[in-house]
Amino acid sequence: MKRIISISLGTSKRDKIAEVEMLGETFSLERRGTDGDMKRFGELFTELDGKVDCLGVGGADIYLQVENQKFAFREIKALITGAKTTPVVDGGGLKHTLERKAIEQLTTEGIFPLKGKKALIVSAVDRFGMAQALDQSGASVVYGDFLFGIGLPIPVRSYRAVKILGRILLPIITNLPFKWFYPTGEKQEKRTPKFPKYFLDADLICGDWHYIRRFMPDQLPGKTILTQTLRAADLELLKAAGVKQAITTTPVINGETFATNVMQGVIVAHLGKHPDQISEQEYLAVLDQLNWKPNVITLNA
């Protein structure tokens, strides 16, 4: 059995473990939250090194990406240096393949045709594959990086602008404390609605769930949410907000979904390669074997 453990800066309330059969193998999938404790987060990478098949970074990113340029969060990269032999992933391999494919499937499979619709992606540099696919979908897109990442009232409306601004700002942002840009620990549970106009204008709201949950207004009647992973409590929140449907990009396992870093860990462990040696085409080939489809959950008919 292959073992994947995601070490998260998020709350331990979301911890879970499951065994699943995929790709002709048995995988043990586990999430361990550290409640925002950076020291404990780093210690776990050292303690688990060599004992599991792949380690995931949860509640944080190692890299943000614009086109083919990757920028590492200095603080996060330093914390995972204890993993000397076990590969470490942050979900990026799936964000640029599975999530791009999920956006395309919304239209090609008639789940939510995007041409002529309005879409909000809460952070394009965190979900670069989604951002690229949205740009090509025919939807009118707001990229929320300034609104929700930095807190400035500047809606970016073109993918070209995302690329230009990303190349200017990401070298600076990734050298600053991570917690300035992303909630950790209990802060992930707090909601501070911000810039509601852009949520209410959009037909489709997509991207990182913690960003969506934290900044969305109390009511989102008739909207569709596309994100990576949702707990039962998250679905209840969206249902109470009047959301029409939620779509997750990763499969449901034992009633819940695991984050993209866990599912990338499955593919890396299956291929038995270092993540840097795995091409986008190899990810897509394994995804074809897995035949994962966007998981549509109707909340309010």
Short mmCIF file of C-alpha atoms in Angstrom, two decimals:
data_model
loop_
_atom_site.label_atom_id
_atom_site.label_comp_id
_atom_site.label_asym_id
_atom_site.label_seq_id
_atom_site.Cartn_x
_atom_site.Cartn_y
_atom_site.Cartn_z
CA MET A 1 0.00 0.00 0.00
CA LYS A 2 1.26 3.47 -0.87
CA ARG A 3 0.92 6.19 1.72
CA ILE A 4 0.29 9.88 1.02
CA ILE A 5 0.18 12.43 3.85
CA SER A 6 -0.80 16.06 3.41
CA ILE A 7 0.63 18.35 6.10
CA SER A 8 -1.52 21.45 6.29
CA LEU A 9 -1.18 24.87 7.87
CA GLY A 10 -4.94 24.75 8.16
CA THR A 11 -7.11 23.70 11.07
CA SER A 12 -6.86 20.16 12.44
CA LYS A 13 -10.69 20.06 12.43
CA ARG A 14 -10.46 19.05 8.76
CA ASP A 15 -8.18 16.05 9.42
CA LYS A 16 -9.21 12.80 7.75
CA ILE A 17 -7.83 9.47 6.54
CA ALA A 18 -9.08 7.06 3.90
CA GLU A 19 -8.00 4.02 1.92
CA VAL A 20 -8.86 3.86 -1.75
CA GLU A 21 -8.16 1.60 -4.73
CA MET A 22 -6.88 3.47 -7.78
CA LEU A 23 -4.67 2.63 -10.75
CA GLY A 24 -4.50 -1.01 -9.63
CA GLU A 25 -3.00 -0.08 -6.24
CA THR A 26 -4.17 0.66 -2.71
CA PHE A 27 -3.48 4.16 -1.38
CA SER A 28 -3.73 5.46 2.18
CA LEU A 29 -4.63 9.16 2.03
CA GLU A 30 -4.25 11.30 5.13
CA ARG A 31 -4.52 14.98 6.01
CA ARG A 32 -2.88 16.41 9.15
CA GLY A 33 -3.59 20.02 10.08
CA THR A 34 -1.17 22.00 12.24
CA ASP A 35 -3.54 24.86 13.16
CA GLY A 36 -1.20 27.46 11.67
CA ASP A 37 1.79 26.27 13.74
CA MET A 38 4.68 26.93 11.34
CA LYS A 39 7.23 25.19 13.59
CA ARG A 40 5.17 21.99 13.85
CA PHE A 41 4.47 22.15 10.10
CA GLY A 42 8.22 22.09 9.38
CA GLU A 43 8.91 19.38 11.98
CA LEU A 44 6.42 16.98 10.38
CA PHE A 45 8.24 17.11 7.03
CA THR A 46 11.41 16.03 8.85
CA GLU A 47 9.67 13.34 10.94
CA LEU A 48 7.85 11.76 7.98
CA ASP A 49 10.70 11.95 5.48
CA GLY A 50 11.46 8.48 4.12
CA LYS A 51 8.44 6.94 5.86
CA VAL A 52 5.76 7.67 3.24
CA ASP A 53 5.57 7.69 -0.56
CA CYS A 54 4.68 11.36 -1.01
CA LEU A 55 4.13 14.39 1.24
CA GLY A 56 1.72 17.19 0.39
CA VAL A 57 1.77 20.85 1.34
CA GLY A 58 -1.75 21.83 2.40
CA GLY A 59 -3.17 25.20 3.41
CA ALA A 60 -0.28 26.81 1.56
CA ASP A 61 1.48 26.87 -1.79
CA ILE A 62 5.16 26.27 -2.47
CA TYR A 63 4.89 28.00 -5.83
CA LEU A 64 2.81 30.61 -7.58
CA GLN A 65 3.03 30.53 -11.36
CA VAL A 66 2.61 32.79 -14.37
CA GLU A 67 2.86 30.99 -17.72
CA ASN A 68 6.06 28.92 -17.38
CA GLN A 69 7.62 31.00 -14.60
CA LYS A 70 7.35 29.65 -11.04
CA PHE A 71 8.00 31.76 -7.97
CA ALA A 72 8.60 29.96 -4.64
CA PHE A 73 7.33 31.30 -1.31
CA ARG A 74 10.65 31.66 0.49
CA GLU A 75 9.11 30.95 3.90
CA ILE A 76 7.25 27.78 2.84
CA LYS A 77 10.21 26.38 0.91
CA ALA A 78 12.44 26.77 3.97
CA LEU A 79 9.95 24.87 6.13
CA ILE A 80 9.89 21.76 3.93
CA THR A 81 13.65 21.30 3.67
CA GLY A 82 13.48 18.44 6.20
CA ALA A 83 12.02 16.23 3.46
CA LYS A 84 15.26 14.98 1.92
CA THR A 85 14.11 11.77 0.20
CA THR A 86 10.30 11.79 0.07
CA PRO A 87 8.89 13.88 -2.80
CA VAL A 88 6.86 16.93 -1.76
CA VAL A 89 4.00 18.40 -3.83
CA ASP A 90 1.67 21.36 -3.40
CA GLY A 91 -1.00 20.40 -5.93
CA GLY A 92 0.51 22.50 -8.71
CA GLY A 93 0.78 19.49 -11.04
CA LEU A 94 -3.00 19.10 -10.97
CA LYS A 95 -3.85 22.81 -10.84
CA HIS A 96 -2.27 23.12 -14.27
CA THR A 97 -3.78 19.95 -15.76
CA LEU A 98 -6.88 18.60 -13.97
CA GLU A 99 -8.30 22.04 -13.15
CA ARG A 100 -7.68 23.39 -16.66
CA LYS A 101 -9.42 20.29 -18.00
CA ALA A 102 -12.31 20.79 -15.56
CA ILE A 103 -12.99 24.29 -16.90
CA GLU A 104 -13.00 22.90 -20.46
CA GLN A 105 -15.33 20.06 -19.43
CA LEU A 106 -17.90 22.54 -18.09
CA THR A 107 -18.57 23.54 -21.70
CA THR A 108 -17.70 20.40 -23.69
CA GLU A 109 -19.82 18.14 -21.50
CA GLY A 110 -22.69 20.64 -21.15
CA ILE A 111 -22.29 20.96 -17.37
CA PHE A 112 -22.06 24.76 -17.39
CA PRO A 113 -21.32 26.24 -20.85
CA LEU A 114 -19.22 29.34 -20.24
CA LYS A 115 -19.53 31.30 -23.48
CA GLY A 116 -21.31 34.58 -22.76
CA LYS A 117 -21.29 33.98 -18.98
CA LYS A 118 -19.56 36.00 -16.26
CA ALA A 119 -16.89 34.32 -14.13
CA LEU A 120 -14.87 35.31 -11.07
CA ILE A 121 -11.62 33.49 -10.24
CA VAL A 122 -10.57 34.60 -6.77
CA SER A 123 -6.83 34.16 -7.46
CA ALA A 124 -5.38 33.47 -10.90
CA VAL A 125 -1.75 33.00 -9.81
CA ASP A 126 -2.85 30.24 -7.40
CA ARG A 127 -4.95 28.50 -10.07
CA PHE A 128 -3.03 29.19 -13.24
CA GLY A 129 -4.57 26.34 -15.27
CA MET A 130 -8.08 27.54 -14.44
CA ALA A 131 -7.15 31.11 -15.36
CA GLN A 132 -5.79 30.05 -18.74
CA ALA A 133 -8.85 27.93 -19.52
CA LEU A 134 -11.25 30.69 -18.45
CA ASP A 135 -9.47 33.12 -20.78
CA GLN A 136 -10.19 30.76 -23.67
CA SER A 137 -13.74 29.85 -22.63
CA GLY A 138 -15.61 32.84 -24.04
CA ALA A 139 -16.66 34.00 -20.57
CA SER A 140 -16.22 37.54 -19.27
CA VAL A 141 -13.72 37.01 -16.46
CA VAL A 142 -12.69 38.99 -13.37
CA TYR A 143 -9.33 37.84 -11.95
CA GLY A 144 -9.48 38.63 -8.22
CA ASP A 145 -5.79 38.70 -7.32
CA PHE A 146 -5.72 42.37 -6.36
CA LEU A 147 -9.19 42.27 -4.74
CA PHE A 148 -8.66 39.29 -2.46
CA GLY A 149 -4.90 38.64 -2.44
CA ILE A 150 -3.81 42.21 -1.75
CA GLY A 151 -7.08 43.90 -0.74
CA LEU A 152 -7.01 46.64 -3.38
CA PRO A 153 -10.25 47.58 -5.24
CA ILE A 154 -8.78 46.71 -8.64
CA PRO A 155 -10.63 44.06 -10.70
CA VAL A 156 -8.27 42.66 -13.34
CA ARG A 157 -10.30 41.90 -16.47
CA SER A 158 -7.75 40.52 -18.89
CA TYR A 159 -5.49 37.51 -18.76
CA ARG A 160 -2.75 39.55 -20.42
CA ALA A 161 -2.83 41.94 -17.46
CA VAL A 162 -2.59 38.96 -15.05
CA LYS A 163 0.61 37.85 -16.79
CA ILE A 164 2.18 41.32 -16.76
CA LEU A 165 1.27 42.09 -13.15
CA GLY A 166 2.25 38.60 -11.99
CA ARG A 167 5.76 38.90 -13.39
CA ILE A 168 6.18 42.27 -11.67
CA LEU A 169 4.63 41.45 -8.29
CA LEU A 170 5.25 37.75 -7.60
CA PRO A 171 9.02 38.09 -7.03
CA ILE A 172 8.15 40.58 -4.27
CA ILE A 173 5.11 38.82 -2.80
CA THR A 174 6.78 35.41 -2.48
CA ASN A 175 9.55 36.90 -0.33
CA LEU A 176 7.08 38.33 2.21
CA PRO A 177 5.47 36.38 5.12
CA PHE A 178 3.01 33.83 3.72
CA LYS A 179 0.30 34.63 6.28
CA TRP A 180 -0.04 38.14 4.82
CA PHE A 181 -1.65 36.62 1.73
CA TYR A 182 -3.36 33.42 2.86
CA PRO A 183 -5.29 32.48 6.03
CA THR A 184 -3.75 29.76 8.20
CA GLY A 185 -5.06 27.78 11.20
CA GLU A 186 -8.27 29.08 12.75
CA LYS A 187 -8.22 32.11 10.43
CA GLN A 188 -9.34 29.72 7.68
CA GLU A 189 -12.62 29.34 9.57
CA LYS A 190 -13.31 33.10 9.82
CA ARG A 191 -15.37 34.91 7.22
CA THR A 192 -14.66 38.52 6.31
CA PRO A 193 -16.83 39.31 3.24
CA LYS A 194 -15.11 41.68 0.85
CA PHE A 195 -15.95 43.23 -2.54
CA PRO A 196 -19.39 41.48 -2.76
CA LYS A 197 -20.18 43.16 -6.10
CA TYR A 198 -17.80 40.86 -7.95
CA PHE A 199 -19.29 37.71 -6.40
CA LEU A 200 -22.83 38.84 -7.14
CA ASP A 201 -22.04 39.84 -10.74
CA ALA A 202 -20.56 36.42 -11.57
CA ASP A 203 -22.46 33.35 -12.83
CA LEU A 204 -19.50 31.09 -11.96
CA ILE A 205 -17.22 31.65 -8.94
CA CYS A 206 -14.09 29.52 -8.93
CA GLY A 207 -10.68 29.00 -7.36
CA ASP A 208 -9.35 28.27 -3.90
CA TRP A 209 -12.11 27.34 -1.45
CA HIS A 210 -10.61 29.16 1.54
CA TYR A 211 -10.52 32.41 -0.44
CA ILE A 212 -14.10 31.92 -1.66
CA ARG A 213 -15.41 31.02 1.80
CA ARG A 214 -13.60 33.85 3.55
CA PHE A 215 -14.59 36.67 1.21
CA MET A 216 -18.00 35.67 -0.23
CA PRO A 217 -21.12 37.57 0.86
CA ASP A 218 -23.74 35.83 3.02
CA GLN A 219 -26.07 35.32 0.07
CA LEU A 220 -25.14 34.06 -3.41
CA PRO A 221 -28.51 33.12 -4.94
CA GLY A 222 -28.38 31.02 -8.08
CA LYS A 223 -24.57 30.95 -8.36
CA THR A 224 -22.33 28.03 -9.32
CA ILE A 225 -19.13 27.39 -7.32
CA LEU A 226 -16.18 25.46 -8.78
CA THR A 227 -13.43 24.58 -6.35
CA GLN A 228 -11.12 21.78 -5.27
CA THR A 229 -12.53 20.27 -2.09
CA LEU A 230 -15.62 20.74 0.07
CA ARG A 231 -16.61 19.27 3.44
CA ALA A 232 -20.20 18.53 4.39
CA ALA A 233 -20.20 21.73 6.50
CA ASP A 234 -19.00 23.75 3.48
CA LEU A 235 -21.89 22.41 1.40
CA GLU A 236 -24.34 23.42 4.14
CA LEU A 237 -22.89 26.95 4.12
CA LEU A 238 -23.30 27.20 0.35
CA LYS A 239 -26.82 25.78 0.46
CA ALA A 240 -27.85 28.33 3.11
CA ALA A 241 -26.36 31.09 0.92
CA GLY A 242 -28.70 30.07 -1.92
CA VAL A 243 -25.95 28.69 -4.18
CA LYS A 244 -27.48 26.64 -6.99
CA GLN A 245 -24.71 24.07 -7.40
CA ALA A 246 -21.17 23.26 -6.29
CA ILE A 247 -18.68 21.50 -8.55
CA THR A 248 -15.51 19.89 -7.20
CA THR A 249 -12.54 18.94 -9.36
CA THR A 250 -11.30 16.00 -7.27
CA PRO A 251 -13.26 12.77 -6.65
CA VAL A 252 -15.44 12.06 -3.62
CA ILE A 253 -13.80 9.51 -1.29
CA ASN A 254 -15.75 8.27 1.74
CA GLY A 255 -18.19 11.17 1.38
CA GLU A 256 -15.59 13.97 1.13
CA THR A 257 -12.95 15.24 -1.27
CA PHE A 258 -9.22 15.53 -0.68
CA ALA A 259 -7.19 18.56 -1.73
CA THR A 260 -5.27 18.74 -4.98
CA ASN A 261 -1.92 18.20 -3.20
CA VAL A 262 -3.15 14.79 -1.95
CA MET A 263 -4.42 13.75 -5.35
CA GLN A 264 -1.19 14.93 -7.01
CA GLY A 265 0.60 12.79 -4.42
CA VAL A 266 -1.32 9.74 -5.70
CA ILE A 267 -0.08 10.31 -9.24
CA VAL A 268 3.52 11.02 -8.16
CA ALA A 269 3.61 7.88 -5.98
CA HIS A 270 2.07 5.81 -8.78
CA LEU A 271 4.64 6.99 -11.34
CA GLY A 272 7.50 6.62 -8.83
CA LYS A 273 9.25 9.75 -10.13
CA HIS A 274 10.35 13.02 -8.61
CA PRO A 275 7.69 15.70 -9.35
CA ASP A 276 10.22 17.75 -11.35
CA GLN A 277 10.65 14.79 -13.73
CA ILE A 278 6.92 14.41 -14.50
CA SER A 279 5.68 16.18 -17.61
CA GLU A 280 2.25 17.70 -18.10
CA GLN A 281 1.57 14.99 -20.70
CA GLU A 282 2.30 12.27 -18.09
CA TYR A 283 -0.16 13.86 -15.66
CA LEU A 284 -2.79 14.01 -18.41
CA ALA A 285 -2.19 10.36 -19.35
CA VAL A 286 -2.76 9.21 -15.75
CA LEU A 287 -5.81 11.49 -15.45
CA ASP A 288 -7.23 9.79 -18.56
CA GLN A 289 -6.77 6.42 -16.81
CA LEU A 290 -8.47 7.74 -13.67
CA ASN A 291 -11.28 9.29 -15.75
CA TRP A 292 -12.07 11.86 -13.04
CA LYS A 293 -14.94 14.15 -13.97
CA PRO A 294 -16.14 17.35 -12.33
CA ASN A 295 -18.39 16.29 -9.45
CA VAL A 296 -21.65 18.27 -9.61
CA ILE A 297 -23.61 18.72 -6.35
CA THR A 298 -27.03 20.33 -6.64
CA LEU A 299 -27.76 22.51 -3.60
CA ASN A 300 -30.82 24.55 -4.53
CA ALA A 301 -32.92 23.45 -7.51
#
